[in-house]
mmCIF file of C-alpha atoms in Angstrom:
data_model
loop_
_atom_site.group_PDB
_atom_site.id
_atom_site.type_symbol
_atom_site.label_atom_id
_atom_site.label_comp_id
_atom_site.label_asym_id
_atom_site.label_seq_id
_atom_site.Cartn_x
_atom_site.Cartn_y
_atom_site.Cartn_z
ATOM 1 C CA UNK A 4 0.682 21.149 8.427
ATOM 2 C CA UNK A 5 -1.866 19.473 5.809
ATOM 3 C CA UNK A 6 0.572 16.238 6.005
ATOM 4 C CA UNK A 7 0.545 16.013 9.529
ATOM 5 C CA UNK A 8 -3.181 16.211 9.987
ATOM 6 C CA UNK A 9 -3.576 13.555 6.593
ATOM 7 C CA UNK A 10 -1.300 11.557 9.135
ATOM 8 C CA UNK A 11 -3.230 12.316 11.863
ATOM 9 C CA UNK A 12 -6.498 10.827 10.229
ATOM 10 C CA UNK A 13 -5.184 8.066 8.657
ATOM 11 C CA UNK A 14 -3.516 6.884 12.514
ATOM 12 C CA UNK A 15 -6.437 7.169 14.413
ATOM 13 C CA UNK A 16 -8.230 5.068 11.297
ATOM 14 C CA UNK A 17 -5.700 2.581 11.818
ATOM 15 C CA UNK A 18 -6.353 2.502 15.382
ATOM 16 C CA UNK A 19 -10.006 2.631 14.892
ATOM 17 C CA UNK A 20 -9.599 -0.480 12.370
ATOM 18 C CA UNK A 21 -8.536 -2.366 15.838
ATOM 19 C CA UNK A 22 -11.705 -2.133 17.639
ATOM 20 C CA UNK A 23 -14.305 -1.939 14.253
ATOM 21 C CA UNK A 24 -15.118 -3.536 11.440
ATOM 22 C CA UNK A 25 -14.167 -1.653 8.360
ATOM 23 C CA UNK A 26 -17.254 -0.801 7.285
ATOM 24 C CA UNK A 27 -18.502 0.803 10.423
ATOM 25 C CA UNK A 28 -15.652 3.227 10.588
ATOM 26 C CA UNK A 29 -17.317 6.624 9.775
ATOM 27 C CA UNK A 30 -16.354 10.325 9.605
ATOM 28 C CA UNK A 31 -17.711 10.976 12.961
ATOM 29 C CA UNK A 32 -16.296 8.149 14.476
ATOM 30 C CA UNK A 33 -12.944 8.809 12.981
ATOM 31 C CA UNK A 34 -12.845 12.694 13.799
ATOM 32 C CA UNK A 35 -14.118 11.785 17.098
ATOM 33 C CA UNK A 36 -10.772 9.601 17.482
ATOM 34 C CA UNK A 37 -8.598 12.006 15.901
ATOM 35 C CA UNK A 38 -10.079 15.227 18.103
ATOM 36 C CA UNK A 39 -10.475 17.156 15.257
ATOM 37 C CA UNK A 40 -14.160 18.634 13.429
ATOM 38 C CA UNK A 41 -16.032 16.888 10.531
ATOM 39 C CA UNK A 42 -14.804 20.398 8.734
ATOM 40 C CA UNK A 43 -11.049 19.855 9.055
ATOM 41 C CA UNK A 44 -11.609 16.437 7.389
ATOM 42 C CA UNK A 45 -13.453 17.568 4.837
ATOM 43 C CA UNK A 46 -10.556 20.271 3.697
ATOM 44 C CA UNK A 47 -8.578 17.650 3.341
ATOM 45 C CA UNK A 48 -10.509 14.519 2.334
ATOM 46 C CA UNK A 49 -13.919 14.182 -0.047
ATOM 47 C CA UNK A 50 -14.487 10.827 2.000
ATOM 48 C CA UNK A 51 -12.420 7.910 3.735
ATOM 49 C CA UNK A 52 -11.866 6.555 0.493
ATOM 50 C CA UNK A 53 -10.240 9.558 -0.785
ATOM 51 C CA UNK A 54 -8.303 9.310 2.510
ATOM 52 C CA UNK A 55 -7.387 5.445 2.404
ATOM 53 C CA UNK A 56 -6.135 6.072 -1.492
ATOM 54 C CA UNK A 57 -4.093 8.781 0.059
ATOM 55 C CA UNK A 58 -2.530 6.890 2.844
ATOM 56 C CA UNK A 59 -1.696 4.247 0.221
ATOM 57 C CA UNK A 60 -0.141 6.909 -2.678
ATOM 58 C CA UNK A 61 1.766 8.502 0.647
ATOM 59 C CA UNK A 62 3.210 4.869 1.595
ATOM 60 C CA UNK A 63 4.186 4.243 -1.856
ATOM 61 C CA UNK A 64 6.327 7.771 -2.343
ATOM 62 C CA UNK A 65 7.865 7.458 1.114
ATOM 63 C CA UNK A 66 9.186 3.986 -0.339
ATOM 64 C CA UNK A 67 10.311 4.949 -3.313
ATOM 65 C CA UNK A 68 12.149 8.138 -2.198
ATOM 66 C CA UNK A 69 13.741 6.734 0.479
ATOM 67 C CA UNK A 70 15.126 4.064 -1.211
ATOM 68 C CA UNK A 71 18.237 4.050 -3.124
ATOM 69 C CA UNK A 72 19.453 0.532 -3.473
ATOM 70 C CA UNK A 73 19.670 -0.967 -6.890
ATOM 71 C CA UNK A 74 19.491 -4.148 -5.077
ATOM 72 C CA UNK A 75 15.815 -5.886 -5.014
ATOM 73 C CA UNK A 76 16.491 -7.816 -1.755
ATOM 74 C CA UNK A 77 17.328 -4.669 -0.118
ATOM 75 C CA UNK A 78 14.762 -2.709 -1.459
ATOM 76 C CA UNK A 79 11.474 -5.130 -0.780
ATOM 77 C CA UNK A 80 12.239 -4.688 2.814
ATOM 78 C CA UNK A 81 10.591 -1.059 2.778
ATOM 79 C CA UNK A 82 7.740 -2.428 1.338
ATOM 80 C CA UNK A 83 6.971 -5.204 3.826
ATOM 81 C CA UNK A 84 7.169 -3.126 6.274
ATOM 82 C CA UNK A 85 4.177 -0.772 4.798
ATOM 83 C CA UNK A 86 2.065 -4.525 4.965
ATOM 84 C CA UNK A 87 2.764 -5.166 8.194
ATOM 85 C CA UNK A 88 1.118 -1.294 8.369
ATOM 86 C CA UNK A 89 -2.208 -2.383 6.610
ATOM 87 C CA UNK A 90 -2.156 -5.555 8.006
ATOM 88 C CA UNK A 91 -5.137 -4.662 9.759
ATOM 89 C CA UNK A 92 -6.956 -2.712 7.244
ATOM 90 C CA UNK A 93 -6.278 -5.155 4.793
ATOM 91 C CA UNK A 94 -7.925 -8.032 6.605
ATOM 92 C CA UNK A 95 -11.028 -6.375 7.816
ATOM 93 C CA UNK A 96 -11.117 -4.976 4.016
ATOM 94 C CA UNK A 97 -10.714 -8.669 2.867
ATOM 95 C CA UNK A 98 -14.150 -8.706 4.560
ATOM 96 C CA UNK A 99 -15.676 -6.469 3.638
ATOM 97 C CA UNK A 100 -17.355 -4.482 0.779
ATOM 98 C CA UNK A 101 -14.286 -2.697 0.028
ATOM 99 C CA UNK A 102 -12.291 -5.398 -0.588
ATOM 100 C CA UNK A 103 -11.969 -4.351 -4.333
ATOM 101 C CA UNK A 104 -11.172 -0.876 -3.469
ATOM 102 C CA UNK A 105 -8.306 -1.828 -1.523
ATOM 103 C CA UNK A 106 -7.120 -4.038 -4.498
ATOM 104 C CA UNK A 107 -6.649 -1.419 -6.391
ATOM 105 C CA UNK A 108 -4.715 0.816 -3.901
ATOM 106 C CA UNK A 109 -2.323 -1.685 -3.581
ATOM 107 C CA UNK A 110 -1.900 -2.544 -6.851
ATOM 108 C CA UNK A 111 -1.316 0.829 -7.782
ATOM 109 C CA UNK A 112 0.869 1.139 -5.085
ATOM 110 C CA UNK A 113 3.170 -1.718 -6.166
ATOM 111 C CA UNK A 114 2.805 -1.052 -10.478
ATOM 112 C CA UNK A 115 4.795 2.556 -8.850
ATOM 113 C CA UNK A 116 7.136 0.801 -6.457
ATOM 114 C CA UNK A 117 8.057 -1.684 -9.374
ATOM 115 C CA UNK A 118 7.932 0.977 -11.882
ATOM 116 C CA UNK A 119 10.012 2.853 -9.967
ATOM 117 C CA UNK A 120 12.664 0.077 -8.927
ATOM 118 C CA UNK A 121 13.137 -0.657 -12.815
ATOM 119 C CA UNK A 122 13.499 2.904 -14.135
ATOM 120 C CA UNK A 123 16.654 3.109 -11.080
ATOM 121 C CA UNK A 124 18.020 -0.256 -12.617
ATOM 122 C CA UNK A 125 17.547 0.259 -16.375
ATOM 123 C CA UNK A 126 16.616 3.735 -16.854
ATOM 124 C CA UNK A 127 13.578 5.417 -17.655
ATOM 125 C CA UNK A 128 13.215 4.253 -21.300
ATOM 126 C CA UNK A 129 13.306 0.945 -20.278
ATOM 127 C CA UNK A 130 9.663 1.514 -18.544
ATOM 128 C CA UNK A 131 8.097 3.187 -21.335
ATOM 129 C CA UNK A 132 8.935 -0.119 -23.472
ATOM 130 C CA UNK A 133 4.833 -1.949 -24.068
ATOM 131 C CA UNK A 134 7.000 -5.693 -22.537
ATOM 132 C CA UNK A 135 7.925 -3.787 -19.510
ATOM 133 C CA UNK A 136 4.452 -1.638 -18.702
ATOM 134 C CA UNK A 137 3.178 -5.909 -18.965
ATOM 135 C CA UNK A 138 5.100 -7.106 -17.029
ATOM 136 C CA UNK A 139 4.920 -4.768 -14.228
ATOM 137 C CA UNK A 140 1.130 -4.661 -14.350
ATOM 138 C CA UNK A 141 1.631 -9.137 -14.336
ATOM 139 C CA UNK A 142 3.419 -8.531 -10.963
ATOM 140 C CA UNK A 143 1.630 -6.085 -9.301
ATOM 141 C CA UNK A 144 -1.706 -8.117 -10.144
ATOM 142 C CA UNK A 145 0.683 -10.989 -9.060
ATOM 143 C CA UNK A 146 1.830 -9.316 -5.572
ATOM 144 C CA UNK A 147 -1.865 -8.500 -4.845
ATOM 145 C CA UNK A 148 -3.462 -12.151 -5.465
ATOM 146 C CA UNK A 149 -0.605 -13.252 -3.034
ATOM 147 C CA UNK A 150 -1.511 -10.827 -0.507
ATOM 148 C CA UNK A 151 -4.731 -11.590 -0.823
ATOM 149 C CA UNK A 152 -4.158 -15.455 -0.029
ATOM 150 C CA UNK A 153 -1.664 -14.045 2.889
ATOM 151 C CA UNK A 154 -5.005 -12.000 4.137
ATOM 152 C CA UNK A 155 -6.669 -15.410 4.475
ATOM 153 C CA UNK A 156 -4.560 -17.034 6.975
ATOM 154 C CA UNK A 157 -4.736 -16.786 10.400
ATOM 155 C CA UNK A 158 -1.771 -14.854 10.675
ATOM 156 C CA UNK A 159 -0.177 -13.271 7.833
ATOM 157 C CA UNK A 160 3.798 -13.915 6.857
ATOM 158 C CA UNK A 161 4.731 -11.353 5.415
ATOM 159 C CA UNK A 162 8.765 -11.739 5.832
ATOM 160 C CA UNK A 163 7.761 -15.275 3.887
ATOM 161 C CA UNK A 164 5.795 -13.621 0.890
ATOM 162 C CA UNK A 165 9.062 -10.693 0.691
ATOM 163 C CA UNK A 166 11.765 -13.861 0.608
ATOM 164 C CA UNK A 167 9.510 -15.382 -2.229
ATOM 165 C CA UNK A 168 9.593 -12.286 -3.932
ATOM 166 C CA UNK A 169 12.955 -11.716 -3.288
ATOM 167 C CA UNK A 170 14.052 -14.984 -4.744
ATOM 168 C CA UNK A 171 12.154 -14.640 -8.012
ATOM 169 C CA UNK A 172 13.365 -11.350 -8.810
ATOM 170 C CA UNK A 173 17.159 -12.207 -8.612
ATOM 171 C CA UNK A 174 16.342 -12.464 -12.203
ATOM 172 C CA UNK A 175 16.458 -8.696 -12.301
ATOM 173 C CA UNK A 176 19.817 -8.339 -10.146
ATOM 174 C CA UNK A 177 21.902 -9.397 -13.018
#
């Protein structure tokens, strides 16, 4: 039940996100959307950015459990999917003051999808290793900056940005 009202809230702040700027969306507003009290949000949330860096940490486990390919190009496809999400979000956050607090949800959420995607390929020691904790951290930092120019355009390409990524990690197919 907590999941599905987490869900709840985080839906109707995506749909909210439509109509508003980012940093107009409030509690009221949102519980007003969602038909639920100011209390029920509160059980479950201190504030929306305890609930946005939930949504994000949900995303990121949904990915990485349901995905059991060993294969990169098969794998990314999960996560492009969760930007076309946050498209939204992302933009009006782009905009906004919270622009560096959604930075770090994403990175986060990539350093874990990464992290995870190398422990399934070489094993868990092969993440505790100083080389590989750097060079996940160089491409999650790298991932964000790009979606961060992809937030700038018009229109963002996401299937573009996952065959980019695709094509530079064939490195770690072999």
């Amino acid at each position: 039940m907590a999941t599905k009202a987490k869900n709840a809230l985080v839906s109707a702040f995506l749909r909210l996100i439509d109509r508003e700027d980012f940093d107009k969306i409030t509690v009221t507003s949102l519980v007003e959307e969602c038909s639920i009290s100011r209390q029920t949000f509160y059980y479950h949330f201190d504030d929306i950015e305890s609930m946005l860096k939930w949504a994000f940490e949900n995303e990121t486990r949904l990915i990485v459990r349901n995905n059991s390919s060993l294969k990169w190009s098969e794998t990314a496809a999960g996560y492009v999917d969760f930007m076309r999400k946050y498209d939204t979000l992302m933009r009006k956050a782009a905009d906004s003051k919270s622009l560096i607090m959604i930075y770090q949800y994403l990175y986060n959420s990539f350093y874990t999808y990464i992290e995870s995607y190398i422990s399934k390929k070489q094993g868990e020691k092969a993440i505790e290793k100083e080389e590989t904790k750097f060079f996940i951290a160089y491409t999650a930092s790298a991932f964000c900056g790009l979606v961060i120019l992809e937030l700038q355009k018009k229109e963002s390409d996401y299937e573009n940005l996952y065959n980019k990524i695709i094509s530079s990690f064939k490195v770690l197919e072999k």
